Tab-separated table of C-alpha atoms in Angstrom:
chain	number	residue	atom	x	y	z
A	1	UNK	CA	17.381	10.296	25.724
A	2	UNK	CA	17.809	6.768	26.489
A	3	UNK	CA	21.429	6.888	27.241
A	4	UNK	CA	20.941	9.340	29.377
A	5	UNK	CA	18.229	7.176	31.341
A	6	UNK	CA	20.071	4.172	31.233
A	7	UNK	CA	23.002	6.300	32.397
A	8	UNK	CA	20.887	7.588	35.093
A	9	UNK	CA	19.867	4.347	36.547
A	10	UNK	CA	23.335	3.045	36.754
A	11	UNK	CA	24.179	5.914	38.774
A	12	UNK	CA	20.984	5.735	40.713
A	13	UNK	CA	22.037	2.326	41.735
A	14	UNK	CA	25.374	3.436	43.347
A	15	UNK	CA	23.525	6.338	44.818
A	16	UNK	CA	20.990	4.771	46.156
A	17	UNK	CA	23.543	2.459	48.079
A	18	UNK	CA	24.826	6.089	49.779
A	19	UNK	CA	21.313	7.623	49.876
A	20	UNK	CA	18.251	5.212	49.538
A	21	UNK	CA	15.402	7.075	48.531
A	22	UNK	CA	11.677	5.616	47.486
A	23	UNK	CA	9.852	7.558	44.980
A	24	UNK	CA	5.511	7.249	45.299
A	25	UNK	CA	3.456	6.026	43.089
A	26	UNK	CA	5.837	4.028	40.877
A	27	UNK	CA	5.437	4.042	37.619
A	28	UNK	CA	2.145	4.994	37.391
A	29	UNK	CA	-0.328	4.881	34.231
A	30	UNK	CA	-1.765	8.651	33.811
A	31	UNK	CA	-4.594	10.219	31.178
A	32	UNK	CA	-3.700	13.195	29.173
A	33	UNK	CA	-4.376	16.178	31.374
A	34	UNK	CA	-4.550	14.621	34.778
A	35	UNK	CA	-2.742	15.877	37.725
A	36	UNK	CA	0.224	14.058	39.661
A	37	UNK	CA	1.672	14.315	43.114
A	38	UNK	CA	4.488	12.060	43.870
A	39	UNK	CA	6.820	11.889	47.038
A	40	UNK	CA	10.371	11.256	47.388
A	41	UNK	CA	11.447	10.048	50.981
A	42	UNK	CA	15.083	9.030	51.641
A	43	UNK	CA	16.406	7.034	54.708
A	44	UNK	CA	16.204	8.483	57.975
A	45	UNK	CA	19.182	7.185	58.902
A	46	UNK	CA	21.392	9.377	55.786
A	47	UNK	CA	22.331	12.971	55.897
A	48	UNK	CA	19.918	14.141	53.120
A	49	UNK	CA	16.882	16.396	54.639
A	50	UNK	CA	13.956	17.245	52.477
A	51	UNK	CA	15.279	20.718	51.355
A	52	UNK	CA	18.562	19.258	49.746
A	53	UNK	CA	16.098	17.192	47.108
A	54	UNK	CA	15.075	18.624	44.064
A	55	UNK	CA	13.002	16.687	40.768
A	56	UNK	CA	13.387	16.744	37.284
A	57	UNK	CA	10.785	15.594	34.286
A	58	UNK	CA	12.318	14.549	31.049
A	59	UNK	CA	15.742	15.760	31.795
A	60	UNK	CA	14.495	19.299	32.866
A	61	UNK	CA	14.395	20.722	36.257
A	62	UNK	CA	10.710	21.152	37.761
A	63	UNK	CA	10.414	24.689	39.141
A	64	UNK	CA	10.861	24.812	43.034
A	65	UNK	CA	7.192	26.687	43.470
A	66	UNK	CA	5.650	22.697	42.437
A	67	UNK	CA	8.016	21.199	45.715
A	68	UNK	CA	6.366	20.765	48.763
A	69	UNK	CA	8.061	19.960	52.136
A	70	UNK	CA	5.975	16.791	53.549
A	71	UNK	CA	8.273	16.105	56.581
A	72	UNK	CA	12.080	16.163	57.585
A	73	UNK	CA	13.069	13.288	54.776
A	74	UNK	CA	10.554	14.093	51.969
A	75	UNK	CA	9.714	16.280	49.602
A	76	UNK	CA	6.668	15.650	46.934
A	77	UNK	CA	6.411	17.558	43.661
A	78	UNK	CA	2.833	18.586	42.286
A	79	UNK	CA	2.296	18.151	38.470
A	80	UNK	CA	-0.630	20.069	36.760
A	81	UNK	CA	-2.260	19.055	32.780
A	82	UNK	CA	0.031	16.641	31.991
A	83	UNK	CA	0.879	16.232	28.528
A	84	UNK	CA	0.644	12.694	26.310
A	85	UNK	CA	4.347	10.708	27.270
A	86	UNK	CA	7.052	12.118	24.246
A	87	UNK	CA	7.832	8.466	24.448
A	88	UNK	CA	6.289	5.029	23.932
A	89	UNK	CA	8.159	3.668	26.842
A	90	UNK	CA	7.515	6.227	29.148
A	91	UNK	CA	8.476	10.110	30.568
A	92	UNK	CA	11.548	9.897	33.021
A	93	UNK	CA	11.031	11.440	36.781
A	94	UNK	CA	13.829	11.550	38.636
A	95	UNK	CA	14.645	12.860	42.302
A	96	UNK	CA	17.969	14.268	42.628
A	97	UNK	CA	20.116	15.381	45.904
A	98	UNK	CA	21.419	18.683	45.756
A	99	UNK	CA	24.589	17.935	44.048
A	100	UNK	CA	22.718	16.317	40.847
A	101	UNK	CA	23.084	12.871	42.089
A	102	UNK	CA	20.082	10.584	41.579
A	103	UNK	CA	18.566	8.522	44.212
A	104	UNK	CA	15.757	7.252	42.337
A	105	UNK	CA	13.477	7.442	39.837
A	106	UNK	CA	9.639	6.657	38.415
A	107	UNK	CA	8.085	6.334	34.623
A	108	UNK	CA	5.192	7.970	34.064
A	109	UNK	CA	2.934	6.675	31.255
A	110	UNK	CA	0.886	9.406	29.613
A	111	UNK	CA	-1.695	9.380	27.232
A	112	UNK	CA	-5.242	7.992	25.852
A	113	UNK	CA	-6.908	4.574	26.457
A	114	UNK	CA	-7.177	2.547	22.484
A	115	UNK	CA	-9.445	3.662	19.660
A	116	UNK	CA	-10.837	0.858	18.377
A	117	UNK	CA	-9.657	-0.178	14.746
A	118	UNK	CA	-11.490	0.317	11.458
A	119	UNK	CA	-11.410	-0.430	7.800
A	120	UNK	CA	-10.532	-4.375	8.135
A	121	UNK	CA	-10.242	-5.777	4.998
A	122	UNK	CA	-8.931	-9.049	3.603
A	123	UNK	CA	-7.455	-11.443	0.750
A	124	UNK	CA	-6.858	-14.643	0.094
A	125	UNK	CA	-3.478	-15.646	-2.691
A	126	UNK	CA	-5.415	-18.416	-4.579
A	127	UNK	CA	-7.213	-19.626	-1.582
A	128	UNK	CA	-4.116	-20.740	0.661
A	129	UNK	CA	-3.883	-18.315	3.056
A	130	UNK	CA	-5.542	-15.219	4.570
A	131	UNK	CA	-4.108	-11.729	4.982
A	132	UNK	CA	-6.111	-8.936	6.493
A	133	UNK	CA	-4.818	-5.333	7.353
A	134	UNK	CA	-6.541	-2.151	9.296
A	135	UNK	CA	-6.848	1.302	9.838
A	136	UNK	CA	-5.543	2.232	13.747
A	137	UNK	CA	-7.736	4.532	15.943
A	138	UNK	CA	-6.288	8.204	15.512
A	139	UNK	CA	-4.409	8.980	18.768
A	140	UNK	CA	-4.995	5.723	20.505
A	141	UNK	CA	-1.258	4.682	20.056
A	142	UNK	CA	0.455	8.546	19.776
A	143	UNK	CA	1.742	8.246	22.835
A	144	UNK	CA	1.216	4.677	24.833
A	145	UNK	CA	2.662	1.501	23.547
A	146	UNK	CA	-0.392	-0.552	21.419
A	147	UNK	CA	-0.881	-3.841	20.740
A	148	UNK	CA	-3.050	-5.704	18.282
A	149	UNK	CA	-4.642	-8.841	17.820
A	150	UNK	CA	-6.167	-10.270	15.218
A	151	UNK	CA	-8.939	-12.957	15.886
A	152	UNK	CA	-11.496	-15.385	13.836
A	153	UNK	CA	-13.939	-17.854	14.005
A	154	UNK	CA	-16.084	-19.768	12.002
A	155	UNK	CA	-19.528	-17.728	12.257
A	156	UNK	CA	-21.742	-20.503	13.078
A	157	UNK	CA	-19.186	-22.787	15.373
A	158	UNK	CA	-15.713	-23.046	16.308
A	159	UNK	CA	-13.550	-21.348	19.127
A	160	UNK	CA	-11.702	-18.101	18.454
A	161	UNK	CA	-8.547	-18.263	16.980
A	162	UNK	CA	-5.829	-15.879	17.425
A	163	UNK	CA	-3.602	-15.131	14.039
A	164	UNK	CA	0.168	-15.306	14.804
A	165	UNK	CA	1.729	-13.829	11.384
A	166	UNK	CA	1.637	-10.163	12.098
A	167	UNK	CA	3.629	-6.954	10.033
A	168	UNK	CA	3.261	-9.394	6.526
A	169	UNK	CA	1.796	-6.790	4.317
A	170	UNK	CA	2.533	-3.576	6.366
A	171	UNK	CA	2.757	-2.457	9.920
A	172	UNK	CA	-1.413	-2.907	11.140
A	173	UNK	CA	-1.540	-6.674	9.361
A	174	UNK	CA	-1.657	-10.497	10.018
A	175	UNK	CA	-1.107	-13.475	7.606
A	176	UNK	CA	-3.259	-16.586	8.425
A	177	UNK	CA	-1.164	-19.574	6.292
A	178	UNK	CA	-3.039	-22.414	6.495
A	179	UNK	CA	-6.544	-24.451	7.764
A	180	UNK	CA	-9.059	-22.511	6.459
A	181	UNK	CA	-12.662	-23.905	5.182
A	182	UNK	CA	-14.192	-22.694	2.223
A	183	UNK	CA	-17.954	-22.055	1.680
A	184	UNK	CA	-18.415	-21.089	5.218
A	185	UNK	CA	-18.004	-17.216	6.808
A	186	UNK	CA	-15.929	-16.010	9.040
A	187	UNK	CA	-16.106	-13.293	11.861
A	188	UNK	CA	-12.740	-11.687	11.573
A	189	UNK	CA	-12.369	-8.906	14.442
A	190	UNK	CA	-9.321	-6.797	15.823
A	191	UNK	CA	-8.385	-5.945	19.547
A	192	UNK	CA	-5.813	-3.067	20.082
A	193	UNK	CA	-5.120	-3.089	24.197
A	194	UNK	CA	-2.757	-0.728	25.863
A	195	UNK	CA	-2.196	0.233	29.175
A	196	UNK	CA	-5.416	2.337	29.666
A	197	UNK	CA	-7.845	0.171	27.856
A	198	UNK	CA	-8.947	-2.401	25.561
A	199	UNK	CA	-10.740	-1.539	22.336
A	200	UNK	CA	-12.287	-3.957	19.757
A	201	UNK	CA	-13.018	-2.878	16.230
A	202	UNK	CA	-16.686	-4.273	14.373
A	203	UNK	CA	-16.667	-7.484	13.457
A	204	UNK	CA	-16.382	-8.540	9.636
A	205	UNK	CA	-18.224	-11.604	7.831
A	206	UNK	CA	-16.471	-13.191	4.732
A	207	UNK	CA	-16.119	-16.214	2.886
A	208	UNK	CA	-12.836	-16.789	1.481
A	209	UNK	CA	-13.930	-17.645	-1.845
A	210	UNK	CA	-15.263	-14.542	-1.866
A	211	UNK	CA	-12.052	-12.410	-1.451
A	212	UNK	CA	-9.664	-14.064	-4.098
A	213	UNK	CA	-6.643	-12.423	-5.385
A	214	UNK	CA	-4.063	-14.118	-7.522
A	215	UNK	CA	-0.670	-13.989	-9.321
A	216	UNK	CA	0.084	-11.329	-11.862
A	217	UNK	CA	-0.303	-12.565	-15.070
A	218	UNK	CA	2.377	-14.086	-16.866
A	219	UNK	CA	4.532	-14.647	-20.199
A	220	UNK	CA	3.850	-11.089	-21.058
A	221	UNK	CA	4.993	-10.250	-24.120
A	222	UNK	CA	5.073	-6.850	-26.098
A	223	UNK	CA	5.386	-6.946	-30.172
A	224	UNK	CA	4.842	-4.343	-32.886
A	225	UNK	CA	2.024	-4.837	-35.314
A	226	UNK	CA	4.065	-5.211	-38.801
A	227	UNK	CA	5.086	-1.761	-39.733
A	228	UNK	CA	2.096	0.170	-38.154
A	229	UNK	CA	3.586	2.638	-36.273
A	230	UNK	CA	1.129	3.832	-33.992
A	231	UNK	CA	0.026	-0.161	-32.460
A	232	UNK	CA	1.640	-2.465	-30.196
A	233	UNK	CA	0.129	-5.739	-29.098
A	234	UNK	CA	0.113	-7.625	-25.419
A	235	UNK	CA	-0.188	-10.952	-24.704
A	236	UNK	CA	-0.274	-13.296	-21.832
A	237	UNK	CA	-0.984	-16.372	-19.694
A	238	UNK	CA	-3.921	-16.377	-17.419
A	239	UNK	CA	-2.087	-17.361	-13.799
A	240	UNK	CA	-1.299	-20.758	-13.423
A	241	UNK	CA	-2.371	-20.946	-9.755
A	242	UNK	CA	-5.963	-20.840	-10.121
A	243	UNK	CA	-6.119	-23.306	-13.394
A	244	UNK	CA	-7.825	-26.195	-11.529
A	245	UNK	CA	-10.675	-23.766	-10.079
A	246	UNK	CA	-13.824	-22.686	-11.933
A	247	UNK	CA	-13.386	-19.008	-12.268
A	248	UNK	CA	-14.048	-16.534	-14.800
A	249	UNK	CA	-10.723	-13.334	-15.393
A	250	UNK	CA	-10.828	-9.786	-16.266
A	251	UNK	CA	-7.870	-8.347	-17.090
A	252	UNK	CA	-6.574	-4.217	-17.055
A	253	UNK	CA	-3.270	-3.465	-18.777
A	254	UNK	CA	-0.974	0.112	-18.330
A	255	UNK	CA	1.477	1.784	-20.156
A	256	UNK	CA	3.586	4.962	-20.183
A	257	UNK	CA	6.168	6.195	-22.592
A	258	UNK	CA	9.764	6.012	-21.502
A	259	UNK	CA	10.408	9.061	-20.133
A	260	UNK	CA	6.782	9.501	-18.228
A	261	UNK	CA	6.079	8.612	-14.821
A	262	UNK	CA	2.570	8.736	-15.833
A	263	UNK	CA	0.396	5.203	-16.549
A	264	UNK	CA	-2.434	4.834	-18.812
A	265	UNK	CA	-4.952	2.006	-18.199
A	266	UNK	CA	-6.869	0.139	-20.266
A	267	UNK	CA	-10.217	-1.026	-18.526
A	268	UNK	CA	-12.203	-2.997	-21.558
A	269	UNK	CA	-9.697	-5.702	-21.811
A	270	UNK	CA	-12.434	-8.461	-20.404
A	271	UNK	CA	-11.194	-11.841	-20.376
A	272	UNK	CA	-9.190	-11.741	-23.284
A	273	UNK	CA	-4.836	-13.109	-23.130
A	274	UNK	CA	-4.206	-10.808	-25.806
A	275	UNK	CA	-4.893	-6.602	-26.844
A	276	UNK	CA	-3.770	-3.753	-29.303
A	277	UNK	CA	-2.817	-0.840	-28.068
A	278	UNK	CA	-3.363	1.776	-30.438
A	279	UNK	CA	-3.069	5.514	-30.707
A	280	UNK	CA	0.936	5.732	-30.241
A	281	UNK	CA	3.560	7.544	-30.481
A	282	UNK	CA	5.871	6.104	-33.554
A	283	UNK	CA	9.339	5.723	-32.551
A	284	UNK	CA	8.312	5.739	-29.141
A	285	UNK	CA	9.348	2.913	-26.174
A	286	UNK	CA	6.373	2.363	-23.980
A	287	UNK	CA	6.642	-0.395	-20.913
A	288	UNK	CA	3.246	-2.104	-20.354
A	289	UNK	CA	2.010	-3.993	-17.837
A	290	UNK	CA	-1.318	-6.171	-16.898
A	291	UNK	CA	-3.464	-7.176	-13.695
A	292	UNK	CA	-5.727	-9.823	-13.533
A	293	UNK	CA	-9.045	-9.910	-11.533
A	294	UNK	CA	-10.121	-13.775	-10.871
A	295	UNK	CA	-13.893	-13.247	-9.673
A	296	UNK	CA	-16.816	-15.554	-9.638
A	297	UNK	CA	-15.446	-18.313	-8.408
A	298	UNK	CA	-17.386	-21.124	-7.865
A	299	UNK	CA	-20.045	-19.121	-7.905
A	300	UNK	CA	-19.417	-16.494	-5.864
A	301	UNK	CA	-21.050	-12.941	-6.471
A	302	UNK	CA	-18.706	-10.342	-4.894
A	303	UNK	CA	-16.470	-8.289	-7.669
A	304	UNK	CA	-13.068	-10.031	-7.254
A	305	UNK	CA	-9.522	-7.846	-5.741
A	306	UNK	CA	-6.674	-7.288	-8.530
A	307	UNK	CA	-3.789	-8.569	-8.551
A	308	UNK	CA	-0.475	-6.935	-8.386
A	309	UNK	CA	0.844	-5.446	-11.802
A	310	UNK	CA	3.379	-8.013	-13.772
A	311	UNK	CA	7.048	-6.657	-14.148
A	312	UNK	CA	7.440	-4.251	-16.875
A	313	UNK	CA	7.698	-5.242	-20.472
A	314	UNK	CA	9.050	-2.809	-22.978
A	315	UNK	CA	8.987	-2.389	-26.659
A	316	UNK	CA	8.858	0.135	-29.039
A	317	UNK	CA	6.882	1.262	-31.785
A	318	UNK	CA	8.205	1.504	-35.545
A	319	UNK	CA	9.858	5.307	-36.860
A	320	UNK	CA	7.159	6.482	-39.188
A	321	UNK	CA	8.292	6.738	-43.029
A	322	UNK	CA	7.383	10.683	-43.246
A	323	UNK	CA	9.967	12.784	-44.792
A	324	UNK	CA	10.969	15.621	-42.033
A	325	UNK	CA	9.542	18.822	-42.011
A	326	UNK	CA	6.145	17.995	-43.587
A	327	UNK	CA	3.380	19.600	-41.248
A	328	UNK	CA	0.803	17.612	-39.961
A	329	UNK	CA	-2.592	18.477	-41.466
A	330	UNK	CA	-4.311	21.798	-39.368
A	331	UNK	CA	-7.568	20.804	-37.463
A	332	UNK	CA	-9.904	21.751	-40.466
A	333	UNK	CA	-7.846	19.734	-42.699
A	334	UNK	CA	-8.618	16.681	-40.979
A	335	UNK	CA	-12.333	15.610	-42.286
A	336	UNK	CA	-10.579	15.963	-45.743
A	337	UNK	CA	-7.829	13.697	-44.817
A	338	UNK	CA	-10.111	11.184	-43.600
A	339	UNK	CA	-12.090	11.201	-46.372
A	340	UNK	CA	-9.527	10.893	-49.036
A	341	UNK	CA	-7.786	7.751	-46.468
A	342	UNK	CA	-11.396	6.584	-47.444
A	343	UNK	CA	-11.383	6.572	-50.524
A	344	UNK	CA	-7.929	5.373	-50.826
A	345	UNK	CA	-8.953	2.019	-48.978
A	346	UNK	CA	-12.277	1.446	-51.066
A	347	UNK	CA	-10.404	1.777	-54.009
A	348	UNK	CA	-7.465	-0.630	-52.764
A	349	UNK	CA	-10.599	-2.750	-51.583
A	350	UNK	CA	-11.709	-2.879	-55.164
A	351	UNK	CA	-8.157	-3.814	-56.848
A	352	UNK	CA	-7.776	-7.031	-54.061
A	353	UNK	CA	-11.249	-7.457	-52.582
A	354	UNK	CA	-12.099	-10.377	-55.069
A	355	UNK	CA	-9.225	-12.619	-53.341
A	356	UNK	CA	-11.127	-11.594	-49.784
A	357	UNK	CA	-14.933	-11.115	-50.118
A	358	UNK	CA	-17.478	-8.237	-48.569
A	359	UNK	CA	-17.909	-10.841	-45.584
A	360	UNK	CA	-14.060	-10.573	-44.841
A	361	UNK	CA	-13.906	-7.087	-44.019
A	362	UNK	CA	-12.225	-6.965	-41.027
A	363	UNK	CA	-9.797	-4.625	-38.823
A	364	UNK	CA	-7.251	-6.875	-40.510
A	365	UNK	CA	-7.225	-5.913	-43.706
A	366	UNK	CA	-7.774	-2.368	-42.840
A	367	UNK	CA	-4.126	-3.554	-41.063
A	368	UNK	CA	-3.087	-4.589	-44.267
A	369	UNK	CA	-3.989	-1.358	-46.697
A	370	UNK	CA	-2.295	0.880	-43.698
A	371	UNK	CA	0.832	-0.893	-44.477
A	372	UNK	CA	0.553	-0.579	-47.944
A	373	UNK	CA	-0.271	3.054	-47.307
A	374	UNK	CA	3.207	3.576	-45.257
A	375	UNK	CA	5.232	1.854	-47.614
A	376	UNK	CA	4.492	3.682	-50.555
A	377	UNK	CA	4.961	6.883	-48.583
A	378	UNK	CA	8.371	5.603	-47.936
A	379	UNK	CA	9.366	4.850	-51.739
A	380	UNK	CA	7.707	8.057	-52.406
A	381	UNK	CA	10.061	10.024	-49.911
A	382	UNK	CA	12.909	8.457	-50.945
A	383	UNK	CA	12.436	9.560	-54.460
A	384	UNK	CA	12.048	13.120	-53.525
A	385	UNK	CA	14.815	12.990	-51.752
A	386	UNK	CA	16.864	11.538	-54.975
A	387	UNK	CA	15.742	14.547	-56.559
A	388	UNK	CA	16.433	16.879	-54.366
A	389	UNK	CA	20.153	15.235	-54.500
């Protein structure tokens, strides 16, 4: 379509050298379902008469029943419920003579004043910068060209400022990179302007310690727990950028198995560097990764934003030692199995508990009998499976 309008204004220019012609109003700004009568007068002085005009809107011929014959050298064209402009940069109407040529044309700019913009929200990478994104108004930029601006102030003095950064994180954003004052608010507002209007969105109040986000966490690193075969454990660096800031963490971690798109997350990680997931699949790779939330810093009360997710880290958990085809336990077998497993421990408890003490008991140990446990399943397969040889 714009070939054929640049096309069309090259030829209108040799035209209009054989034929001048003026077409009324020029490019005029319309709503959506207003009405539209423009004139097209040539020279007096050429051989074109009103009835050897015709128009066209878009490309397509306007039926002769809109024409109207205002005198010997024009001819004006009625236009009833126009629709919003099918492009940004305007809806082509053209006059024509009556062998196609054209001898001039107007844009016509169709559509709906701004919606003001909603949803502003904010965050600050380890409080050097500012980047804030929005929501745009519904149709306010369907069909007329829209620009935004993004402005701030300090809430109690200062001028406005107008950000300059815009498109950083996504089409309706701005990035603020430097000069900003901590432990005072700011009024943060958007304007969205376009030929029909000017619409400004509410305006939001924030302090930047108050909307900190950081670096994923680093150093992550994914290792089996001995020869359990259903644990893997996570570890990591708190980020480095905040180190000199007081600031308490929370951390989340997810992981999926290999061939799943599907993430599970672990909330209750608190401020702990390190975690076991347990609960796997043995002989299973799983990719993990962990977010960090940096909140209360320096006091501040609001609930902190996440960080991106680290880079995947992958590792797998061990093969378990069972020889194949042995059926897993049916649902009413399982209080039985636990309480043997019981028993089991206690008893291995009671052979190497004096090196340990009651007060010792720990997850650790439990670690400790479950690899015992495996390991003498393993000698215990491989001799059936000598004697079955």
């Amino acid at each position: 379509m714009m070939k054929v309008f640049l096309l069309g204004l090259a030829l209108l220019r040799v035209d209009s050298l054989m034929y001048p012609a003026v077409i009324s109003p020029q490019d005029p700004t319309l709503l959506i379902g207003s009405s539209l009568t423009a004139s097209c007068s040539v020279d007096a002085g050429s051989s074109l008469r009103a009835e050897d005009l015709y128009w066209t809107l878009n490309g397509r011929r306007l039926p002769a029943e809109t024409y109207e014959v205002l005198n010997a050298t024009t001819l004006s064209v009625t236009i009833s419920s126009l629709n919003g402009s099918q492009q940004q940069s305007g809806d082509n109407l053209v006059c024509h003579s009556r062998d196609g040529g054209i001898l001039a044309g107007s844009c016509l700019y169709i559509g709906l004043p701004p919606e003001k913009p909603t949803n502003i929200s904010c965050w600050s990478k380890n409080m050097k910068d500012l980047t804030c994104k929005w929501a745009p108004g519904t149709e306010g930029e369907t069909y007329l060209h829209t620009n935004y601006t993004l402005k701030y102030k300090l809430r109690w003095y200062g001028r406005d400022n107008t950000c300059q950064q815009y498109h950083t994180a996504g089409p309706y954003s701005c990035h603020i990179p430097k000069d900003l004052a901590l432990f005072t608010p700011y009024e943060i507002w958007v304007e969205a302007s376009n030929r029909l209007g000017v619409a400004v969105s509410e305006v939001v109040m924030l302090d930047i310690v108050d909307v900190v986000t950081t670096d994923p966490p680093s150093n992550v690193h994914v290792s089996r727990v001995g020869d359990l075969e259903d644990q893997l454990s996570v570890r990591w660096s708190a980020p480095p950028a905040l180190k000199d800031f007081l600031f308490q963490a929370k951390y989340q971690i997810q992981y999926r198995v290999e061939d799943s798109s599907e993430w599970k997350v672990v909330d209750n990680v608190g401020n702990q560097t390190s975690c076991r997931l347990a609960g796997l699949r043995p002989g299973t790779v799983y990719f993990v990764q962990v977010r960090c939330n940096p909140f209360g810093i320096y006091g501040s009360k609001k609930a902190g934003i996440w960080s991106d997710w680290s880079n995947p880290t992958a590792a797998s958990t061990p093969r378990n030692g069972r020889a194949t085809g042995v059926c897993e336990p049916k649902n009413g077998e399982h209080n039985n199995t636990l309480r043997r497993e019981l028993k089991q421990f206690f008893g291995w408890m009671r052979k190497h508990g004096s090196s340990y003490g009651c007060a010792n008991l720990s997850i650790k140990m439990y670690d400790q009998w479950r690899v015992s446990l495996q390991k003498s399943h393993k000698t215990r397969n491989q001799v059936l499976s000598g004697d079955k040889s």
